[in-house]
């Protein structure tokens, strides 16, 4: 059982963290031009549960990447949003980028979740300057060109298709490499699972992956 001193120290640390985060929020809000309205909300409870509940009620949840030395509650909240909530999630990169969604890259794989995600992202896609669709195949030209390609081309958005044969290992690294080579500034992906999403995308252990920089990722569980 924690002692009275332990509880007091915990409460003090939590208060200090809350004050620091609120200060960052206020500074960010004041910097927005034109000004925007935003609400600061604090809740007490299990981080994973709270994060999942709130993400499930939102149209879009913006999620930072945990670092290797982050405290456990950061990873709990990350897992809650990414794996427990039926949420559309934007995972931010480690470094600030100058543009977002000027050149989206769609990692295509036929799935209901990706089709839903593309429907939700349609207004964003229609404002893009260029779109790249990456298609991994077992055999050359095995996958048909998805309908979204022609739909976007019909409204005069340049869409390029990049096909590749899926390698035995490292398919995620291949997707990442091609997305970056195309000049993309947003990677759009479909369904994922707790054990395979980030491993599929980058290979290796999940928390090591998150320490490596890449594009922002828009996805939906």
Tab-separated table of C-alpha atoms in Angstrom, residues 84-206:
chain	number	residue	atom	x	y	z
A	84	UNK	CA	-9.851	-0.238	-28.207
A	85	UNK	CA	-11.792	2.606	-29.808
A	86	UNK	CA	-13.542	2.375	-33.158
A	87	UNK	CA	-11.932	5.647	-34.076
A	88	UNK	CA	-10.427	7.492	-37.000
A	89	UNK	CA	-6.942	8.409	-35.851
A	90	UNK	CA	-4.210	10.707	-37.111
A	91	UNK	CA	-0.841	9.575	-35.727
A	92	UNK	CA	1.579	12.473	-35.768
A	93	UNK	CA	5.237	12.252	-36.830
A	94	UNK	CA	8.062	13.041	-34.447
A	95	UNK	CA	9.049	16.159	-36.368
A	96	UNK	CA	6.875	19.023	-37.561
A	97	UNK	CA	6.218	18.968	-41.301
A	98	UNK	CA	5.481	21.954	-43.499
A	99	UNK	CA	2.439	20.440	-45.213
A	100	UNK	CA	-0.290	17.927	-44.451
A	101	UNK	CA	-2.470	16.182	-47.047
A	102	UNK	CA	-1.172	18.204	-49.981
A	103	UNK	CA	0.109	14.855	-51.285
A	104	UNK	CA	-1.670	11.960	-49.554
A	105	UNK	CA	-0.419	8.434	-50.164
A	106	UNK	CA	-2.980	5.631	-49.920
A	107	UNK	CA	-1.570	2.220	-48.973
A	108	UNK	CA	-4.205	0.236	-50.825
A	109	UNK	CA	-5.520	-3.095	-49.668
A	110	UNK	CA	-9.177	-4.010	-50.292
A	111	UNK	CA	-10.955	-3.735	-46.952
A	112	UNK	CA	-14.135	-2.256	-45.536
A	113	UNK	CA	-12.189	-0.151	-43.059
A	114	UNK	CA	-10.053	1.468	-45.766
A	115	UNK	CA	-13.093	2.190	-47.916
A	116	UNK	CA	-14.798	3.809	-44.917
A	117	UNK	CA	-11.667	5.808	-44.172
A	118	UNK	CA	-11.428	7.030	-47.772
A	119	UNK	CA	-15.087	8.073	-47.653
A	120	UNK	CA	-14.431	10.056	-44.473
A	121	UNK	CA	-11.285	11.581	-45.971
A	122	UNK	CA	-12.894	12.415	-49.327
A	123	UNK	CA	-13.129	16.197	-48.701
A	124	UNK	CA	-9.450	16.159	-47.748
A	125	UNK	CA	-8.491	14.130	-50.823
A	126	UNK	CA	-10.382	16.463	-53.148
A	127	UNK	CA	-8.251	19.387	-51.956
A	128	UNK	CA	-4.954	17.584	-52.574
A	129	UNK	CA	-2.493	18.694	-55.241
A	130	UNK	CA	-1.378	15.124	-55.946
A	131	UNK	CA	-2.316	11.657	-54.702
A	132	UNK	CA	-0.323	8.434	-54.891
A	133	UNK	CA	-1.906	5.002	-54.494
A	134	UNK	CA	0.539	2.259	-53.492
A	135	UNK	CA	-0.586	-1.286	-54.311
A	136	UNK	CA	1.288	-4.318	-53.026
A	137	UNK	CA	0.678	-7.516	-54.989
A	138	UNK	CA	1.620	-11.173	-54.845
A	139	UNK	CA	1.788	-11.234	-58.659
A	140	UNK	CA	2.194	-8.428	-61.189
A	141	UNK	CA	-1.067	-6.587	-62.006
A	142	UNK	CA	-3.011	-8.955	-59.767
A	143	UNK	CA	-4.967	-6.169	-58.058
A	144	UNK	CA	-7.336	-4.046	-60.122
A	145	UNK	CA	-7.043	-0.279	-59.938
A	146	UNK	CA	-9.369	0.863	-57.138
A	147	UNK	CA	-12.414	2.912	-58.139
A	148	UNK	CA	-11.249	5.875	-56.075
A	149	UNK	CA	-8.440	6.483	-58.583
A	150	UNK	CA	-10.799	7.222	-61.474
A	151	UNK	CA	-13.219	9.085	-59.214
A	152	UNK	CA	-10.504	11.500	-58.157
A	153	UNK	CA	-9.092	11.823	-61.660
A	154	UNK	CA	-12.587	12.741	-62.862
A	155	UNK	CA	-12.455	15.870	-60.689
A	156	UNK	CA	-9.026	16.778	-62.100
A	157	UNK	CA	-6.872	15.563	-59.230
A	158	UNK	CA	-3.635	13.954	-60.452
A	159	UNK	CA	-3.448	10.388	-59.124
A	160	UNK	CA	-0.469	8.119	-59.726
A	161	UNK	CA	-0.432	4.379	-59.050
A	162	UNK	CA	2.695	2.671	-57.740
A	163	UNK	CA	2.596	-1.131	-57.861
A	164	UNK	CA	5.145	-3.421	-56.262
A	165	UNK	CA	5.544	-7.122	-55.605
A	166	UNK	CA	5.185	-7.791	-51.886
A	167	UNK	CA	8.546	-8.927	-50.501
A	168	UNK	CA	8.889	-11.930	-48.225
A	169	UNK	CA	9.902	-9.625	-45.383
A	170	UNK	CA	9.829	-5.872	-44.900
A	171	UNK	CA	6.590	-5.035	-46.700
A	172	UNK	CA	5.970	-2.173	-44.302
A	173	UNK	CA	9.394	-0.677	-44.896
A	174	UNK	CA	8.750	-0.930	-48.636
A	175	UNK	CA	5.485	1.005	-48.253
A	176	UNK	CA	7.175	3.624	-46.104
A	177	UNK	CA	10.065	4.004	-48.541
A	178	UNK	CA	7.758	4.389	-51.527
A	179	UNK	CA	5.512	6.866	-49.718
A	180	UNK	CA	8.500	9.038	-48.825
A	181	UNK	CA	10.028	8.711	-52.310
A	182	UNK	CA	6.754	9.882	-53.841
A	183	UNK	CA	6.967	13.063	-51.778
A	184	UNK	CA	3.912	12.190	-49.722
A	185	UNK	CA	2.979	14.123	-46.601
A	186	UNK	CA	0.226	11.817	-45.274
A	187	UNK	CA	-0.078	8.015	-45.311
A	188	UNK	CA	-3.643	6.670	-45.379
A	189	UNK	CA	-4.076	3.067	-44.234
A	190	UNK	CA	-6.962	0.770	-43.448
A	191	UNK	CA	-7.514	-1.881	-40.804
A	192	UNK	CA	-4.891	-2.979	-38.317
A	193	UNK	CA	-4.661	-5.197	-35.269
A	194	UNK	CA	-2.846	-4.781	-31.979
A	195	UNK	CA	-0.172	-7.308	-32.859
A	196	UNK	CA	0.348	-6.515	-36.507
A	197	UNK	CA	-0.402	-2.896	-37.442
A	198	UNK	CA	2.876	-1.155	-36.706
A	199	UNK	CA	4.916	-4.320	-37.205
A	200	UNK	CA	3.350	-4.658	-40.663
A	201	UNK	CA	4.072	-1.069	-41.491
A	202	UNK	CA	7.675	-0.881	-40.366
A	203	UNK	CA	8.856	-4.311	-39.233
A	204	UNK	CA	10.378	-4.862	-35.818
A	205	UNK	CA	9.078	-4.219	-32.340
A	206	UNK	CA	6.185	-1.790	-31.960
